Amino acid sequence: MATERILIVDDEETLCEVLKINLENEGYDVDIAFSAEQALTYDLKNYSLILLDIMMGEINGIKMAKMLKADLSTAEIPIIFCTARDTEDDMVMGLNLGADDYIMKPYTIRNVVARVKSVLRRSSGHKTLAQREEQPNLMKVEGLQLDLEFKRCTVDGQEVKLTRKEFELLAYLISHRGKICSREQILSRIWSDEVVVLDRTIDVNITRLRAKIGPYGSYIVTRSGFGYGFRD
């Protein structure tokens, strides 16, 4: 099982170092950012949890949390606010943003570690349940994801606009991943409601798809004389 990664975002350097040492002693892989600006240069989607201070620089913790929740690639990462702002309104605002917990300074390291463990346990349980419930409506190949219910395609967390035929074609190829689908099979499945469809129609849609899904365009393979497929 991969080590869970935690990012601490706080401008108090000494506090960050103490938290890092104690969390690493618990077996976590821990990184530090001394500002939200620095944290946003990291590959945030790879973290299991973010410990986030509210009172920082130009981009404070509230603003950063909003940015994380607005991005599909980071929206599900648990956030624990660690802050000296201890009014009830501040706590409610933080939790309404989607934070998973709220720890007020000054706090004990023991308390932080216990909260981290609790949030990660809940997060792991929710992900397992979500995967069981949502998997029939999702197709995912690394950072490429198709939501079959909402007819939405995302590439590394960013939504990509596909036409209906492009979406259906991509879903069909992924559902037959590792196999080559003939032109006849594709036409009968995707263009079954069309009276006349030229073979060139498939080629044009494949070309557009490759361009739209960026780095995953190379997963769509052509076998001359046979058809198209989506590689493993």
PDB file of C-alpha atoms in Angstrom:
ATOM      1  CA  MET A   1       0.000   0.000   0.000  1.00  0.00           C
ATOM      2  CA  ALA A   2       1.388   3.417  -0.972  1.00  0.00           C
ATOM      3  CA  THR A   3       2.368   5.810   1.813  1.00  0.00           C
ATOM      4  CA  GLU A   4      -0.234   8.534   2.338  1.00  0.00           C
ATOM      5  CA  ARG A   5       1.088  11.974   1.460  1.00  0.00           C
ATOM      6  CA  ILE A   6       0.302  15.057   3.527  1.00  0.00           C
ATOM      7  CA  LEU A   7       0.965  18.688   2.634  1.00  0.00           C
ATOM      8  CA  ILE A   8       1.336  21.286   5.401  1.00  0.00           C
ATOM      9  CA  VAL A   9       0.653  24.858   4.261  1.00  0.00           C
ATOM     10  CA  ASP A  10       1.548  27.375   6.977  1.00  0.00           C
ATOM     11  CA  ASP A  11       3.828  30.425   7.213  1.00  0.00           C
ATOM     12  CA  GLU A  12       5.112  29.457  10.685  1.00  0.00           C
ATOM     13  CA  GLU A  13       8.261  27.584   9.701  1.00  0.00           C
ATOM     14  CA  THR A  14       9.097  26.154  13.131  1.00  0.00           C
ATOM     15  CA  LEU A  15       5.576  24.808  13.580  1.00  0.00           C
ATOM     16  CA  CYS A  16       5.692  23.225  10.127  1.00  0.00           C
ATOM     17  CA  GLU A  17       8.949  21.437  10.894  1.00  0.00           C
ATOM     18  CA  VAL A  18       7.615  20.067  14.195  1.00  0.00           C
ATOM     19  CA  LEU A  19       4.425  18.822  12.517  1.00  0.00           C
ATOM     20  CA  LYS A  20       6.437  17.274   9.672  1.00  0.00           C
ATOM     21  CA  ILE A  21       8.702  15.335  12.058  1.00  0.00           C
ATOM     22  CA  ASN A  22       5.803  13.996  14.120  1.00  0.00           C
ATOM     23  CA  LEU A  23       3.671  13.016  11.134  1.00  0.00           C
ATOM     24  CA  GLU A  24       6.629  11.296   9.480  1.00  0.00           C
ATOM     25  CA  ASN A  25       7.135   9.352  12.706  1.00  0.00           C
ATOM     26  CA  GLU A  26       3.580   8.059  12.163  1.00  0.00           C
ATOM     27  CA  GLY A  27       4.571   6.758   8.727  1.00  0.00           C
ATOM     28  CA  TYR A  28       3.259   9.562   6.506  1.00  0.00           C
ATOM     29  CA  ASP A  29       5.126  11.198   3.636  1.00  0.00           C
ATOM     30  CA  VAL A  30       5.058  14.936   4.447  1.00  0.00           C
ATOM     31  CA  ASP A  31       5.827  18.058   2.418  1.00  0.00           C
ATOM     32  CA  ILE A  32       5.775  21.688   3.524  1.00  0.00           C
ATOM     33  CA  ALA A  33       4.789  24.929   1.799  1.00  0.00           C
ATOM     34  CA  PHE A  34       5.250  28.238   3.623  1.00  0.00           C
ATOM     35  CA  SER A  35       2.573  29.990   1.558  1.00  0.00           C
ATOM     36  CA  ALA A  36      -0.420  29.156  -0.583  1.00  0.00           C
ATOM     37  CA  GLU A  37       1.478  30.534  -3.564  1.00  0.00           C
ATOM     38  CA  GLN A  38       4.249  27.988  -2.995  1.00  0.00           C
ATOM     39  CA  ALA A  39       1.756  25.165  -2.417  1.00  0.00           C
ATOM     40  CA  LEU A  40       0.011  25.892  -5.717  1.00  0.00           C
ATOM     41  CA  THR A  41       3.249  25.128  -7.582  1.00  0.00           C
ATOM     42  CA  TYR A  42       3.105  21.539  -6.291  1.00  0.00           C
ATOM     43  CA  ASP A  43       1.311  18.629  -7.963  1.00  0.00           C
ATOM     44  CA  LEU A  44      -1.513  18.826  -5.426  1.00  0.00           C
ATOM     45  CA  LYS A  45      -3.625  15.978  -6.794  1.00  0.00           C
ATOM     46  CA  ASN A  46      -1.087  13.506  -5.426  1.00  0.00           C
ATOM     47  CA  TYR A  47      -1.721  14.409  -1.769  1.00  0.00           C
ATOM     48  CA  SER A  48      -3.963  12.404   0.545  1.00  0.00           C
ATOM     49  CA  LEU A  49      -4.650  15.335   2.892  1.00  0.00           C
ATOM     50  CA  ILE A  50      -3.797  19.032   3.255  1.00  0.00           C
ATOM     51  CA  LEU A  51      -3.248  20.808   6.584  1.00  0.00           C
ATOM     52  CA  LEU A  52      -4.026  24.431   5.769  1.00  0.00           C
ATOM     53  CA  ASP A  53      -3.527  27.612   7.779  1.00  0.00           C
ATOM     54  CA  ILE A  54      -6.073  30.375   7.161  1.00  0.00           C
ATOM     55  CA  MET A  55      -4.116  33.526   8.019  1.00  0.00           C
ATOM     56  CA  MET A  56      -1.367  33.711   5.409  1.00  0.00           C
ATOM     57  CA  GLY A  57      -0.384  36.129   2.642  1.00  0.00           C
ATOM     58  CA  GLU A  58      -2.188  37.407  -0.442  1.00  0.00           C
ATOM     59  CA  ILE A  59      -3.749  33.977  -1.014  1.00  0.00           C
ATOM     60  CA  ASN A  60      -5.060  32.978   2.385  1.00  0.00           C
ATOM     61  CA  GLY A  61      -6.265  29.533   3.419  1.00  0.00           C
ATOM     62  CA  ILE A  62      -9.900  30.252   2.608  1.00  0.00           C
ATOM     63  CA  LYS A  63      -9.057  31.339  -0.928  1.00  0.00           C
ATOM     64  CA  MET A  64      -6.793  28.334  -1.473  1.00  0.00           C
ATOM     65  CA  ALA A  65      -9.484  25.956  -0.198  1.00  0.00           C
ATOM     66  CA  LYS A  66     -11.958  27.447  -2.669  1.00  0.00           C
ATOM     67  CA  MET A  67      -9.430  26.913  -5.480  1.00  0.00           C
ATOM     68  CA  LEU A  68      -8.896  23.292  -4.460  1.00  0.00           C
ATOM     69  CA  LYS A  69     -12.626  22.545  -4.300  1.00  0.00           C
ATOM     70  CA  ALA A  70     -13.210  24.181  -7.700  1.00  0.00           C
ATOM     71  CA  ASP A  71     -10.665  21.925  -9.428  1.00  0.00           C
ATOM     72  CA  LEU A  72     -11.928  18.410 -10.202  1.00  0.00           C
ATOM     73  CA  SER A  73      -8.459  16.936  -9.725  1.00  0.00           C
ATOM     74  CA  THR A  74      -8.203  18.203  -6.117  1.00  0.00           C
ATOM     75  CA  ALA A  75     -11.835  18.625  -5.046  1.00  0.00           C
ATOM     76  CA  GLU A  76     -11.900  15.338  -3.105  1.00  0.00           C
ATOM     77  CA  ILE A  77      -8.675  15.898  -1.143  1.00  0.00           C
ATOM     78  CA  PRO A  78      -9.491  16.241   2.581  1.00  0.00           C
ATOM     79  CA  ILE A  79      -8.608  19.604   4.141  1.00  0.00           C
ATOM     80  CA  ILE A  80      -7.976  20.319   7.818  1.00  0.00           C
ATOM     81  CA  PHE A  81      -7.827  24.003   8.729  1.00  0.00           C
ATOM     82  CA  CYS A  82      -5.271  24.801  11.420  1.00  0.00           C
ATOM     83  CA  THR A  83      -5.692  28.395  12.523  1.00  0.00           C
ATOM     84  CA  ALA A  84      -5.736  30.954  15.329  1.00  0.00           C
ATOM     85  CA  ARG A  85      -9.100  32.225  14.083  1.00  0.00           C
ATOM     86  CA  ASP A  86     -11.339  30.651  16.674  1.00  0.00           C
ATOM     87  CA  THR A  87     -14.763  32.263  16.339  1.00  0.00           C
ATOM     88  CA  GLU A  88     -17.786  30.121  15.600  1.00  0.00           C
ATOM     89  CA  ASP A  89     -18.392  32.023  12.345  1.00  0.00           C
ATOM     90  CA  ASP A  90     -14.871  31.218  11.145  1.00  0.00           C
ATOM     91  CA  MET A  91     -15.343  27.548  11.971  1.00  0.00           C
ATOM     92  CA  VAL A  92     -18.718  27.364  10.201  1.00  0.00           C
ATOM     93  CA  MET A  93     -17.287  29.134   7.148  1.00  0.00           C
ATOM     94  CA  GLY A  94     -14.387  26.703   6.967  1.00  0.00           C
ATOM     95  CA  LEU A  95     -16.608  23.654   7.252  1.00  0.00           C
ATOM     96  CA  ASN A  96     -19.066  25.069   4.709  1.00  0.00           C
ATOM     97  CA  LEU A  97     -16.190  25.330   2.237  1.00  0.00           C
ATOM     98  CA  GLY A  98     -15.824  21.585   2.466  1.00  0.00           C
ATOM     99  CA  ALA A  99     -13.094  21.341   5.092  1.00  0.00           C
ATOM    100  CA  ASP A 100     -13.075  18.004   6.898  1.00  0.00           C
ATOM    101  CA  ASP A 101     -11.938  19.364  10.250  1.00  0.00           C
ATOM    102  CA  TYR A 102     -10.967  22.601  11.987  1.00  0.00           C
ATOM    103  CA  ILE A 103      -8.213  22.771  14.618  1.00  0.00           C
ATOM    104  CA  MET A 104      -7.683  25.954  16.612  1.00  0.00           C
ATOM    105  CA  LYS A 105      -4.239  27.204  17.651  1.00  0.00           C
ATOM    106  CA  PRO A 106      -2.586  26.698  19.998  1.00  0.00           C
ATOM    107  CA  TYR A 107      -2.952  22.960  19.662  1.00  0.00           C
ATOM    108  CA  THR A 108      -1.013  19.901  20.743  1.00  0.00           C
ATOM    109  CA  ILE A 109       0.822  17.783  18.218  1.00  0.00           C
ATOM    110  CA  ARG A 110      -0.935  14.750  19.642  1.00  0.00           C
ATOM    111  CA  ASN A 111      -4.305  16.308  18.819  1.00  0.00           C
ATOM    112  CA  VAL A 112      -3.283  17.129  15.238  1.00  0.00           C
ATOM    113  CA  VAL A 113      -1.980  13.614  14.616  1.00  0.00           C
ATOM    114  CA  ALA A 114      -5.208  12.102  15.984  1.00  0.00           C
ATOM    115  CA  ARG A 115      -7.327  14.384  13.762  1.00  0.00           C
ATOM    116  CA  VAL A 116      -5.233  13.524  10.700  1.00  0.00           C
ATOM    117  CA  LYS A 117      -5.673   9.801  11.307  1.00  0.00           C
ATOM    118  CA  SER A 118      -9.419  10.222  11.792  1.00  0.00           C
ATOM    119  CA  VAL A 119      -9.929  12.256   8.619  1.00  0.00           C
ATOM    120  CA  LEU A 120      -7.845   9.873   6.529  1.00  0.00           C
ATOM    121  CA  ARG A 121      -9.830   6.891   7.821  1.00  0.00           C
ATOM    122  CA  ARG A 122     -13.113   8.594   6.913  1.00  0.00           C
ATOM    123  CA  SER A 123     -11.776   9.652   3.544  1.00  0.00           C
ATOM    124  CA  SER A 124     -10.608   6.148   2.720  1.00  0.00           C
ATOM    125  CA  GLY A 125     -13.982   4.685   3.675  1.00  0.00           C
ATOM    126  CA  HIS A 126     -15.905   7.227   1.621  1.00  0.00           C
ATOM    127  CA  LYS A 127     -13.731   6.639  -1.431  1.00  0.00           C
ATOM    128  CA  THR A 128     -14.273   2.912  -1.222  1.00  0.00           C
ATOM    129  CA  LEU A 129     -18.029   3.396  -1.010  1.00  0.00           C
ATOM    130  CA  ALA A 130     -18.041   5.983  -3.801  1.00  0.00           C
ATOM    131  CA  GLN A 131     -16.078   3.687  -6.074  1.00  0.00           C
ATOM    132  CA  ARG A 132     -18.588   0.883  -5.511  1.00  0.00           C
ATOM    133  CA  GLU A 133     -21.571   3.152  -6.135  1.00  0.00           C
ATOM    134  CA  GLU A 134     -20.248   5.239  -9.032  1.00  0.00           C
ATOM    135  CA  GLN A 135     -18.063   2.851 -10.982  1.00  0.00           C
ATOM    136  CA  PRO A 136     -20.849   1.732 -13.379  1.00  0.00           C
ATOM    137  CA  ASN A 137     -21.248   5.360 -14.503  1.00  0.00           C
ATOM    138  CA  LEU A 138     -17.548   6.160 -14.777  1.00  0.00           C
ATOM    139  CA  MET A 139     -14.855   5.201 -17.220  1.00  0.00           C
ATOM    140  CA  LYS A 140     -11.354   6.137 -16.131  1.00  0.00           C
ATOM    141  CA  VAL A 141      -7.979   5.649 -17.774  1.00  0.00           C
ATOM    142  CA  GLU A 142      -5.337   7.391 -15.675  1.00  0.00           C
ATOM    143  CA  GLY A 143      -6.250  11.106 -15.879  1.00  0.00           C
ATOM    144  CA  LEU A 144      -8.890  10.621 -18.568  1.00  0.00           C
ATOM    145  CA  GLN A 145     -12.403  10.202 -17.196  1.00  0.00           C
ATOM    146  CA  LEU A 146     -15.841   9.857 -18.742  1.00  0.00           C
ATOM    147  CA  ASP A 147     -18.932  10.394 -16.624  1.00  0.00           C
ATOM    148  CA  LEU A 148     -21.582   8.407 -18.488  1.00  0.00           C
ATOM    149  CA  GLU A 149     -24.458   9.797 -16.456  1.00  0.00           C
ATOM    150  CA  PHE A 150     -23.635  13.482 -16.861  1.00  0.00           C
ATOM    151  CA  LYS A 151     -22.037  13.027 -20.318  1.00  0.00           C
ATOM    152  CA  ARG A 152     -18.870  14.797 -19.221  1.00  0.00           C
ATOM    153  CA  CYS A 153     -15.252  14.200 -20.188  1.00  0.00           C
ATOM    154  CA  THR A 154     -12.345  15.435 -18.082  1.00  0.00           C
ATOM    155  CA  VAL A 155      -8.631  15.323 -18.829  1.00  0.00           C
ATOM    156  CA  ASP A 156      -6.407  15.610 -15.741  1.00  0.00           C
ATOM    157  CA  GLY A 157      -9.283  17.276 -13.906  1.00  0.00           C
ATOM    158  CA  GLN A 158     -10.158  19.777 -16.634  1.00  0.00           C
ATOM    159  CA  GLU A 159     -13.444  19.405 -18.491  1.00  0.00           C
ATOM    160  CA  VAL A 160     -13.163  18.871 -22.256  1.00  0.00           C
ATOM    161  CA  LYS A 161     -16.092  19.665 -24.529  1.00  0.00           C
ATOM    162  CA  LEU A 162     -16.964  16.732 -26.785  1.00  0.00           C
ATOM    163  CA  THR A 163     -19.761  16.449 -29.305  1.00  0.00           C
ATOM    164  CA  ARG A 164     -22.291  13.682 -28.742  1.00  0.00           C
ATOM    165  CA  LYS A 165     -20.685  11.455 -31.379  1.00  0.00           C
ATOM    166  CA  GLU A 166     -17.180  12.111 -30.071  1.00  0.00           C
ATOM    167  CA  PHE A 167     -18.283  11.201 -26.536  1.00  0.00           C
ATOM    168  CA  GLU A 168     -20.029   8.023 -27.687  1.00  0.00           C
ATOM    169  CA  LEU A 169     -17.058   7.036 -29.853  1.00  0.00           C
ATOM    170  CA  LEU A 170     -14.572   7.504 -27.013  1.00  0.00           C
ATOM    171  CA  ALA A 171     -16.797   5.581 -24.590  1.00  0.00           C
ATOM    172  CA  TYR A 172     -17.143   2.759 -27.111  1.00  0.00           C
ATOM    173  CA  LEU A 173     -13.396   2.483 -27.681  1.00  0.00           C
ATOM    174  CA  ILE A 174     -12.610   2.539 -23.953  1.00  0.00           C
ATOM    175  CA  SER A 175     -15.280  -0.090 -23.259  1.00  0.00           C
ATOM    176  CA  HIS A 176     -13.465  -2.320 -25.789  1.00  0.00           C
ATOM    177  CA  ARG A 177     -10.035  -1.409 -24.475  1.00  0.00           C
ATOM    178  CA  GLY A 178      -7.267  -3.656 -25.734  1.00  0.00           C
ATOM    179  CA  LYS A 179      -9.234  -4.706 -28.823  1.00  0.00           C
ATOM    180  CA  ILE A 180      -9.435  -3.421 -32.385  1.00  0.00           C
ATOM    181  CA  CYS A 181     -12.937  -2.418 -33.453  1.00  0.00           C
ATOM    182  CA  SER A 182     -13.696  -2.556 -37.165  1.00  0.00           C
ATOM    183  CA  ARG A 183     -15.167   0.395 -39.016  1.00  0.00           C
ATOM    184  CA  GLU A 184     -18.351  -1.619 -39.510  1.00  0.00           C
ATOM    185  CA  GLN A 185     -18.680  -2.202 -35.766  1.00  0.00           C
ATOM    186  CA  ILE A 186     -18.096   1.473 -34.984  1.00  0.00           C
ATOM    187  CA  LEU A 187     -20.532   2.675 -37.636  1.00  0.00           C
ATOM    188  CA  SER A 188     -23.277   0.306 -36.535  1.00  0.00           C
ATOM    189  CA  ARG A 189     -22.846   1.305 -32.880  1.00  0.00           C
ATOM    190  CA  ILE A 190     -22.244   5.059 -33.063  1.00  0.00           C
ATOM    191  CA  TRP A 191     -23.949   6.036 -36.315  1.00  0.00           C
ATOM    192  CA  SER A 192     -26.778   3.493 -36.343  1.00  0.00           C
ATOM    193  CA  ASP A 193     -29.364   6.285 -36.649  1.00  0.00           C
ATOM    194  CA  GLU A 194     -27.751   7.841 -39.728  1.00  0.00           C
ATOM    195  CA  VAL A 195     -28.962   6.947 -43.211  1.00  0.00           C
ATOM    196  CA  VAL A 196     -25.644   7.527 -45.004  1.00  0.00           C
ATOM    197  CA  VAL A 197     -22.270   7.791 -43.263  1.00  0.00           C
ATOM    198  CA  LEU A 198     -18.929   7.933 -45.045  1.00  0.00           C
ATOM    199  CA  ASP A 199     -15.919   6.042 -43.711  1.00  0.00           C
ATOM    200  CA  ARG A 200     -14.154   9.391 -43.597  1.00  0.00           C
ATOM    201  CA  THR A 201     -16.563  10.431 -40.820  1.00  0.00           C
ATOM    202  CA  ILE A 202     -14.867   8.039 -38.420  1.00  0.00           C
ATOM    203  CA  ASP A 203     -11.413   9.328 -39.372  1.00  0.00           C
ATOM    204  CA  VAL A 204     -12.442  12.944 -38.766  1.00  0.00           C
ATOM    205  CA  ASN A 205     -13.924  12.162 -35.362  1.00  0.00           C
ATOM    206  CA  ILE A 206     -10.877  10.134 -34.336  1.00  0.00           C
ATOM    207  CA  THR A 207      -8.574  13.014 -35.329  1.00  0.00           C
ATOM    208  CA  ARG A 208     -10.632  15.502 -33.321  1.00  0.00           C
ATOM    209  CA  LEU A 209     -10.753  13.178 -30.315  1.00  0.00           C
ATOM    210  CA  ARG A 210      -6.985  12.705 -30.272  1.00  0.00           C
ATOM    211  CA  ALA A 211      -6.495  16.466 -30.263  1.00  0.00           C
ATOM    212  CA  LYS A 212      -9.098  17.141 -27.563  1.00  0.00           C
ATOM    213  CA  ILE A 213      -7.931  14.558 -25.013  1.00  0.00           C
ATOM    214  CA  GLY A 214      -4.339  15.767 -25.173  1.00  0.00           C
ATOM    215  CA  PRO A 215      -1.761  13.333 -23.771  1.00  0.00           C
ATOM    216  CA  TYR A 216      -4.282  10.486 -23.923  1.00  0.00           C
ATOM    217  CA  GLY A 217      -4.806  10.908 -27.664  1.00  0.00           C
ATOM    218  CA  SER A 218      -1.942   8.488 -28.240  1.00  0.00           C
ATOM    219  CA  TYR A 219      -4.007   5.763 -26.522  1.00  0.00           C
ATOM    220  CA  ILE A 220      -6.278   5.672 -29.584  1.00  0.00           C
ATOM    221  CA  VAL A 221      -4.544   3.405 -32.063  1.00  0.00           C
ATOM    222  CA  THR A 222      -5.104   2.824 -35.772  1.00  0.00           C
ATOM    223  CA  ARG A 223      -4.648  -0.540 -37.438  1.00  0.00           C
ATOM    224  CA  SER A 224      -4.761   0.049 -41.173  1.00  0.00           C
ATOM    225  CA  GLY A 225      -7.257  -2.230 -42.865  1.00  0.00           C
ATOM    226  CA  PHE A 226      -8.732  -3.333 -39.525  1.00  0.00           C
ATOM    227  CA  GLY A 227     -10.022  -0.375 -37.534  1.00  0.00           C
ATOM    228  CA  TYR A 228      -9.393   1.499 -34.308  1.00  0.00           C
ATOM    229  CA  GLY A 229      -8.778   0.635 -30.681  1.00  0.00           C
ATOM    230  CA  PHE A 230      -7.881   2.004 -27.284  1.00  0.00           C
ATOM    231  CA  ARG A 231      -4.664   0.523 -25.997  1.00  0.00           C
ATOM    232  CA  ASP A 232      -4.080  -0.929 -22.516  1.00  0.00           C
TER     233      ASP A 232
END
